[in-house]
PDB file of C-alpha atoms and ligand atoms in Angstrom:
ATOM      1  CA  MET A   1      43.367 -28.137   6.322  1.00  0.00           C
ATOM      2  CA  LYS A   2      42.539 -25.219   8.582  1.00  0.00           C
ATOM      3  CA  THR A   3      39.527 -25.494  10.900  1.00  0.00           C
ATOM      4  CA  MET A   4      38.096 -22.906  13.307  1.00  0.00           C
ATOM      5  CA  VAL A   5      37.478 -24.635  16.639  1.00  0.00           C
ATOM      6  CA  LEU A   6      35.511 -23.519  19.699  1.00  0.00           C
ATOM      7  CA  SER A   7      37.456 -25.093  22.575  1.00  0.00           C
ATOM      8  CA  GLN A   8      35.869 -23.174  25.472  1.00  0.00           C
ATOM      9  CA  TYR A   9      32.722 -21.090  25.762  1.00  0.00           C
ATOM     10  CA  ASN A  10      33.112 -17.296  25.554  1.00  0.00           C
ATOM     11  CA  THR A  11      36.578 -17.505  24.017  1.00  0.00           C
ATOM     12  CA  PRO A  12      37.709 -16.736  20.437  1.00  0.00           C
ATOM     13  CA  LEU A  13      37.702 -19.561  17.899  1.00  0.00           C
ATOM     14  CA  GLU A  14      41.128 -21.153  17.369  1.00  0.00           C
ATOM     15  CA  ILE A  15      42.718 -22.168  14.056  1.00  0.00           C
ATOM     16  CA  HIS A  16      43.609 -25.865  14.153  1.00  0.00           C
ATOM     17  CA  ASP A  17      45.411 -27.916  11.505  1.00  0.00           C
ATOM     18  CA  ARG A  18      43.537 -31.111  10.739  1.00  0.00           C
ATOM     19  CA  GLU A  19      43.560 -33.970   8.257  1.00  0.00           C
ATOM     20  CA  ILE A  20      41.184 -33.553   5.308  1.00  0.00           C
ATOM     21  CA  PRO A  21      38.283 -35.979   5.981  1.00  0.00           C
ATOM     22  CA  ARG A  22      37.888 -39.128   3.851  1.00  0.00           C
ATOM     23  CA  VAL A  23      34.423 -39.797   2.487  1.00  0.00           C
ATOM     24  CA  ASP A  24      32.461 -42.932   3.300  1.00  0.00           C
ATOM     25  CA  SER A  25      30.476 -44.683   0.577  1.00  0.00           C
ATOM     26  CA  GLY A  26      27.372 -42.458   0.737  1.00  0.00           C
ATOM     27  CA  GLU A  27      29.113 -39.162   1.411  1.00  0.00           C
ATOM     28  CA  VAL A  28      30.534 -36.232  -0.533  1.00  0.00           C
ATOM     29  CA  LEU A  29      33.513 -34.064   0.405  1.00  0.00           C
ATOM     30  CA  LEU A  30      33.026 -30.318  -0.008  1.00  0.00           C
ATOM     31  CA  LYS A  31      35.591 -27.556  -0.287  1.00  0.00           C
ATOM     32  CA  VAL A  32      33.779 -24.877   1.698  1.00  0.00           C
ATOM     33  CA  LYS A  33      33.189 -21.723  -0.385  1.00  0.00           C
ATOM     34  CA  ALA A  34      31.100 -19.718   2.112  1.00  0.00           C
ATOM     35  CA  CYS A  35      29.531 -20.184   5.534  1.00  0.00           C
ATOM     36  CA  GLY A  36      26.987 -17.885   7.158  1.00  0.00           C
ATOM     37  CA  ILE A  37      27.175 -16.702  10.746  1.00  0.00           C
ATOM     38  CA  CYS A  38      23.820 -17.264  12.415  1.00  0.00           C
ATOM     39  CA  GLN A  39      22.665 -15.677  15.669  1.00  0.00           C
ATOM     40  CA  THR A  40      22.513 -19.273  16.916  1.00  0.00           C
ATOM     41  CA  ASP A  41      26.283 -19.573  16.388  1.00  0.00           C
ATOM     42  CA  LEU A  42      26.754 -16.697  18.825  1.00  0.00           C
ATOM     43  CA  LYS A  43      24.509 -18.513  21.315  1.00  0.00           C
ATOM     44  CA  ILE A  44      26.646 -21.642  20.933  1.00  0.00           C
ATOM     45  CA  ILE A  45      29.787 -19.591  21.678  1.00  0.00           C
ATOM     46  CA  ARG A  46      28.107 -18.263  24.839  1.00  0.00           C
ATOM     47  CA  GLY A  47      27.290 -21.814  25.980  1.00  0.00           C
ATOM     48  CA  VAL A  48      23.518 -21.429  25.672  1.00  0.00           C
ATOM     49  CA  ILE A  49      23.180 -24.680  23.674  1.00  0.00           C
ATOM     50  CA  PRO A  50      24.963 -27.275  25.842  1.00  0.00           C
ATOM     51  CA  PRO A  51      25.399 -31.061  25.456  1.00  0.00           C
ATOM     52  CA  PRO A  52      23.924 -33.291  24.166  1.00  0.00           C
ATOM     53  CA  ILE A  53      23.292 -30.792  21.332  1.00  0.00           C
ATOM     54  CA  VAL A  54      26.700 -29.082  21.186  1.00  0.00           C
ATOM     55  CA  THR A  55      29.737 -30.739  22.739  1.00  0.00           C
ATOM     56  CA  LEU A  56      33.141 -29.024  22.985  1.00  0.00           C
ATOM     57  CA  PRO A  57      35.476 -28.874  21.175  1.00  0.00           C
ATOM     58  CA  HIS A  58      33.077 -27.856  18.411  1.00  0.00           C
ATOM     59  CA  VAL A  59      33.172 -26.560  14.832  1.00  0.00           C
ATOM     60  CA  LEU A  60      30.389 -24.051  14.160  1.00  0.00           C
ATOM     61  CA  GLY A  61      28.585 -23.332  10.913  1.00  0.00           C
ATOM     62  CA  HIS A  62      25.255 -24.615   9.571  1.00  0.00           C
ATOM     63  CA  GLU A  63      24.830 -22.239   6.598  1.00  0.00           C
ATOM     64  CA  VAL A  64      27.327 -23.817   4.220  1.00  0.00           C
ATOM     65  CA  VAL A  65      28.041 -23.639   0.489  1.00  0.00           C
ATOM     66  CA  GLY A  66      30.719 -25.894  -0.955  1.00  0.00           C
ATOM     67  CA  GLU A  67      32.167 -27.361  -4.131  1.00  0.00           C
ATOM     68  CA  VAL A  68      32.222 -31.149  -4.406  1.00  0.00           C
ATOM     69  CA  VAL A  69      35.804 -32.429  -4.580  1.00  0.00           C
ATOM     70  CA  ALA A  70      35.221 -36.150  -3.889  1.00  0.00           C
ATOM     71  CA  VAL A  71      32.290 -38.567  -3.754  1.00  0.00           C
ATOM     72  CA  GLY A  72      31.874 -41.983  -2.108  1.00  0.00           C
ATOM     73  CA  ASP A  73      31.605 -45.287  -4.020  1.00  0.00           C
ATOM     74  CA  LEU A  74      27.800 -45.424  -3.840  1.00  0.00           C
ATOM     75  CA  VAL A  75      27.168 -41.795  -4.830  1.00  0.00           C
ATOM     76  CA  SER A  76      25.856 -41.356  -8.371  1.00  0.00           C
ATOM     77  CA  GLU A  77      23.562 -38.321  -8.104  1.00  0.00           C
ATOM     78  CA  VAL A  78      26.296 -35.814  -7.171  1.00  0.00           C
ATOM     79  CA  GLN A  79      29.354 -35.096  -9.322  1.00  0.00           C
ATOM     80  CA  PRO A  80      32.729 -33.540  -8.448  1.00  0.00           C
ATOM     81  CA  GLY A  81      32.820 -29.891  -9.523  1.00  0.00           C
ATOM     82  CA  GLU A  82      29.207 -29.168  -8.590  1.00  0.00           C
ATOM     83  CA  VAL A  83      28.586 -26.254  -6.223  1.00  0.00           C
ATOM     84  CA  GLY A  84      25.702 -26.419  -3.789  1.00  0.00           C
ATOM     85  CA  VAL A  85      24.138 -25.557  -0.477  1.00  0.00           C
ATOM     86  CA  VAL A  86      24.121 -27.912   2.516  1.00  0.00           C
ATOM     87  CA  TYR A  87      20.836 -29.085   4.017  1.00  0.00           C
ATOM     88  CA  SER A  88      22.004 -29.260   7.613  1.00  0.00           C
ATOM     89  CA  TYR A  89      19.552 -31.867   8.983  1.00  0.00           C
ATOM     90  CA  VAL A  90      21.078 -35.359   8.875  1.00  0.00           C
ATOM     91  CA  THR A  91      18.243 -37.822   9.468  1.00  0.00           C
ATOM     92  CA  CYS A  92      17.633 -41.585   9.521  1.00  0.00           C
ATOM     93  CA  HIS A  93      15.102 -41.685   6.610  1.00  0.00           C
ATOM     94  CA  ASP A  94      13.507 -44.641   8.409  1.00  0.00           C
ATOM     95  CA  CYS A  95      11.589 -43.533  11.535  1.00  0.00           C
ATOM     96  CA  ASN A  96       7.845 -42.808  11.437  1.00  0.00           C
ATOM     97  CA  LEU A  97       8.460 -39.051  11.298  1.00  0.00           C
ATOM     98  CA  CYS A  98      10.974 -39.310   8.435  1.00  0.00           C
ATOM     99  CA  LEU A  99       8.619 -41.603   6.523  1.00  0.00           C
ATOM    100  CA  ALA A 100       5.783 -39.087   7.061  1.00  0.00           C
ATOM    101  CA  GLY A 101       7.879 -36.337   5.436  1.00  0.00           C
ATOM    102  CA  ARG A 102       8.584 -34.588   8.748  1.00  0.00           C
ATOM    103  CA  GLU A 103      12.273 -35.366   8.940  1.00  0.00           C
ATOM    104  CA  ASN A 104      12.919 -32.110  10.811  1.00  0.00           C
ATOM    105  CA  LEU A 105      11.453 -34.036  13.780  1.00  0.00           C
ATOM    106  CA  CYS A 106      13.454 -37.267  13.154  1.00  0.00           C
ATOM    107  CA  ILE A 107      14.115 -39.066  16.436  1.00  0.00           C
ATOM    108  CA  HIS A 108      17.720 -39.679  15.315  1.00  0.00           C
ATOM    109  CA  LEU A 109      18.275 -36.115  14.064  1.00  0.00           C
ATOM    110  CA  GLU A 110      21.812 -34.726  13.949  1.00  0.00           C
ATOM    111  CA  ARG A 111      22.402 -31.237  12.583  1.00  0.00           C
ATOM    112  CA  ILE A 112      25.561 -30.047  10.858  1.00  0.00           C
ATOM    113  CA  GLY A 113      27.050 -27.317  13.057  1.00  0.00           C
ATOM    114  CA  PHE A 114      25.213 -28.598  16.165  1.00  0.00           C
ATOM    115  CA  GLU A 115      25.393 -32.317  17.022  1.00  0.00           C
ATOM    116  CA  ARG A 116      27.829 -32.660  14.076  1.00  0.00           C
ATOM    117  CA  GLU A 117      30.759 -30.437  13.252  1.00  0.00           C
ATOM    118  CA  GLY A 118      29.972 -27.602  10.858  1.00  0.00           C
ATOM    119  CA  GLY A 119      31.306 -25.483   8.041  1.00  0.00           C
ATOM    120  CA  PHE A 120      33.882 -23.198   9.670  1.00  0.00           C
ATOM    121  CA  THR A 121      36.548 -25.331   8.017  1.00  0.00           C
ATOM    122  CA  GLU A 122      38.191 -25.763   4.614  1.00  0.00           C
ATOM    123  CA  TYR A 123      36.739 -29.214   3.860  1.00  0.00           C
ATOM    124  CA  LEU A 124      33.523 -30.782   5.163  1.00  0.00           C
ATOM    125  CA  LYS A 125      32.121 -34.248   4.474  1.00  0.00           C
ATOM    126  CA  ILE A 126      28.348 -34.690   4.442  1.00  0.00           C
ATOM    127  CA  PRO A 127      25.851 -37.344   3.288  1.00  0.00           C
ATOM    128  CA  ALA A 128      25.219 -36.947  -0.461  1.00  0.00           C
ATOM    129  CA  TYR A 129      21.484 -36.591   0.381  1.00  0.00           C
ATOM    130  CA  ASN A 130      22.298 -33.308   2.171  1.00  0.00           C
ATOM    131  CA  PHE A 131      23.908 -31.652  -0.875  1.00  0.00           C
ATOM    132  CA  CYS A 132      21.738 -29.482  -3.120  1.00  0.00           C
ATOM    133  CA  ALA A 133      23.478 -28.217  -6.273  1.00  0.00           C
ATOM    134  CA  PHE A 134      22.845 -24.760  -7.720  1.00  0.00           C
ATOM    135  CA  SER A 135      24.028 -22.766 -10.741  1.00  0.00           C
ATOM    136  CA  LYS A 136      27.596 -21.497 -10.549  1.00  0.00           C
ATOM    137  CA  ASP A 137      26.256 -18.088 -11.661  1.00  0.00           C
ATOM    138  CA  LEU A 138      24.776 -17.534  -8.186  1.00  0.00           C
ATOM    139  CA  ALA A 139      26.718 -15.773  -5.418  1.00  0.00           C
ATOM    140  CA  VAL A 140      27.954 -18.287  -2.847  1.00  0.00           C
ATOM    141  CA  GLU A 141      27.679 -15.772   0.033  1.00  0.00           C
ATOM    142  CA  LYS A 142      23.973 -15.245  -0.657  1.00  0.00           C
ATOM    143  CA  MET A 143      23.206 -18.916  -1.289  1.00  0.00           C
ATOM    144  CA  ALA A 144      24.848 -19.936   2.014  1.00  0.00           C
ATOM    145  CA  ILE A 145      21.922 -18.572   4.041  1.00  0.00           C
ATOM    146  CA  LEU A 146      19.264 -20.141   1.798  1.00  0.00           C
ATOM    147  CA  ALA A 147      18.704 -23.305   3.823  1.00  0.00           C
ATOM    148  CA  ASP A 148      18.333 -21.551   7.193  1.00  0.00           C
ATOM    149  CA  ALA A 149      17.510 -17.836   7.238  1.00  0.00           C
ATOM    150  CA  ILE A 150      15.409 -18.012   4.051  1.00  0.00           C
ATOM    151  CA  GLY A 151      14.136 -21.608   4.033  1.00  0.00           C
ATOM    152  CA  THR A 152      12.720 -21.351   7.557  1.00  0.00           C
ATOM    153  CA  PRO A 153      10.421 -18.327   6.994  1.00  0.00           C
ATOM    154  CA  TYR A 154       9.630 -19.566   3.465  1.00  0.00           C
ATOM    155  CA  ARG A 155       8.115 -22.765   4.827  1.00  0.00           C
ATOM    156  CA  ALA A 156       6.327 -20.932   7.656  1.00  0.00           C
ATOM    157  CA  ILE A 157       4.731 -18.387   5.306  1.00  0.00           C
ATOM    158  CA  THR A 158       4.050 -20.421   2.167  1.00  0.00           C
ATOM    159  CA  GLY A 159       3.736 -23.960   3.587  1.00  0.00           C
ATOM    160  CA  LEU A 160       2.186 -23.622   7.044  1.00  0.00           C
ATOM    161  CA  ALA A 161       0.381 -20.248   7.015  1.00  0.00           C
ATOM    162  CA  LYS A 162      -0.342 -20.395   3.248  1.00  0.00           C
ATOM    163  CA  VAL A 163      -0.356 -16.588   3.068  1.00  0.00           C
ATOM    164  CA  ARG A 164      -2.544 -15.188   0.259  1.00  0.00           C
ATOM    165  CA  PRO A 165      -2.739 -11.713  -1.364  1.00  0.00           C
ATOM    166  CA  GLY A 166      -4.399  -9.098   0.811  1.00  0.00           C
ATOM    167  CA  GLN A 167      -3.944 -10.956   4.095  1.00  0.00           C
ATOM    168  CA  ASN A 168      -2.371  -9.221   7.089  1.00  0.00           C
ATOM    169  CA  VAL A 169       0.897 -10.696   8.390  1.00  0.00           C
ATOM    170  CA  LEU A 170       2.604  -9.707  11.646  1.00  0.00           C
ATOM    171  CA  ILE A 171       6.354 -10.378  11.848  1.00  0.00           C
ATOM    172  CA  VAL A 172       7.609 -10.330  15.449  1.00  0.00           C
ATOM    173  CA  GLY A 173      11.316  -9.486  15.291  1.00  0.00           C
ATOM    174  CA  ALA A 174      13.093  -8.435  12.088  1.00  0.00           C
ATOM    175  CA  GLY A 175      16.413 -10.208  12.666  1.00  0.00           C
ATOM    176  CA  GLY A 176      18.157 -12.608  10.301  1.00  0.00           C
ATOM    177  CA  LEU A 177      15.031 -14.695   9.682  1.00  0.00           C
ATOM    178  CA  GLY A 178      12.472 -11.921  10.155  1.00  0.00           C
ATOM    179  CA  ILE A 179      13.939  -9.644   7.484  1.00  0.00           C
ATOM    180  CA  HIS A 180      13.501 -12.457   4.957  1.00  0.00           C
ATOM    181  CA  ALA A 181      10.022 -13.209   6.303  1.00  0.00           C
ATOM    182  CA  VAL A 182       9.100  -9.599   5.456  1.00  0.00           C
ATOM    183  CA  GLN A 183      10.214 -10.029   1.845  1.00  0.00           C
ATOM    184  CA  ILE A 184       8.589 -13.451   1.368  1.00  0.00           C
ATOM    185  CA  ALA A 185       5.279 -12.246   2.851  1.00  0.00           C
ATOM    186  CA  LYS A 186       5.352  -9.219   0.528  1.00  0.00           C
ATOM    187  CA  LEU A 187       5.994 -11.495  -2.469  1.00  0.00           C
ATOM    188  CA  CYS A 188       2.878 -13.445  -1.375  1.00  0.00           C
ATOM    189  CA  GLY A 189       0.919 -10.183  -1.612  1.00  0.00           C
ATOM    190  CA  ALA A 190       0.371  -9.661   2.120  1.00  0.00           C
ATOM    191  CA  ASN A 191       0.147  -6.441   4.116  1.00  0.00           C
ATOM    192  CA  VAL A 192       3.137  -6.742   6.440  1.00  0.00           C
ATOM    193  CA  THR A 193       3.506  -5.230   9.895  1.00  0.00           C
ATOM    194  CA  VAL A 194       6.771  -5.622  11.822  1.00  0.00           C
ATOM    195  CA  VAL A 195       7.236  -5.325  15.586  1.00  0.00           C
ATOM    196  CA  ASP A 196      10.816  -4.898  16.804  1.00  0.00           C
ATOM    197  CA  LEU A 197      12.469  -3.202  19.790  1.00  0.00           C
ATOM    198  CA  ASP A 198      15.441  -2.095  17.671  1.00  0.00           C
ATOM    199  CA  PRO A 199      14.869   1.090  15.616  1.00  0.00           C
ATOM    200  CA  ASN A 200      17.562  -0.002  13.124  1.00  0.00           C
ATOM    201  CA  ALA A 201      15.740  -3.290  12.551  1.00  0.00           C
ATOM    202  CA  ARG A 202      12.479  -1.377  12.024  1.00  0.00           C
ATOM    203  CA  ASP A 203      14.181   0.921   9.474  1.00  0.00           C
ATOM    204  CA  LEU A 204      15.621  -2.080   7.636  1.00  0.00           C
ATOM    205  CA  ALA A 205      12.210  -3.774   7.603  1.00  0.00           C
ATOM    206  CA  LYS A 206      10.755  -0.663   5.922  1.00  0.00           C
ATOM    207  CA  ILE A 207      13.513  -0.700   3.294  1.00  0.00           C
ATOM    208  CA  TYR A 208      12.732  -4.362   2.560  1.00  0.00           C
ATOM    209  CA  GLY A 209       9.028  -3.760   2.111  1.00  0.00           C
ATOM    210  CA  ALA A 210       7.213  -3.688   5.471  1.00  0.00           C
ATOM    211  CA  ASP A 211       4.027  -1.615   5.220  1.00  0.00           C
ATOM    212  CA  GLU A 212       4.116  -0.633   8.871  1.00  0.00           C
ATOM    213  CA  THR A 213       6.595  -0.970  11.749  1.00  0.00           C
ATOM    214  CA  LEU A 214       5.806  -0.720  15.445  1.00  0.00           C
ATOM    215  CA  ASP A 215       7.862  -0.215  18.607  1.00  0.00           C
ATOM    216  CA  PRO A 216       6.344  -2.583  21.191  1.00  0.00           C
TER     217      PRO A 216
HETATM  218 ZN1  LIG B   1      20.730 -20.710  12.125  1.00  0.00          ZN
HETATM  219 ZN1  LIG B   2      14.157 -40.397  11.178  1.00  0.00          ZN
END
């Protein structure tokens, strides 16, 4: 299979030929259908996220959609042929934080595309727990960013801030996450103000529903 590898910081990714991974008992093998490019990937290329988080050579990509092509012996909840998005946080399910439902803070956390190799490859094996199937009618390119650029502001706005109709929400920075934060806050009925240095980002925020944009 072909895999895009970052061998040195600030250099182009290289195409390497590799063996297709073999699944362990609790894993599924995905044929990658789409993988988002996050601003964080560009930081990794620049060397801003060094070991022990990212170790070279590295395979980027934490916004992955794939089709299941093989499952391990102990996997019953995921079937070959299903298409789904990858939840990139691989956790222990056993520490106090995991057991409290805060597995994003797991003390043994490894993230696909960071501590683990990511989705800039033709085939990727992941724990079955980290696969979330969706309807094949949905566009894989759009679904790829669901778990990161949409899921992150969704939890912040609906889960933590619990935004209600008529409330005022300030979005600082309308980048990849912020532009979705604008739309989610509007769907919650909020009055949304966006602050961004970039006039193009402010224009885009207006198009996607911001009530007011400000140049700081
Ligand atoms: Zn990201
Ligand atoms: Zn844990």
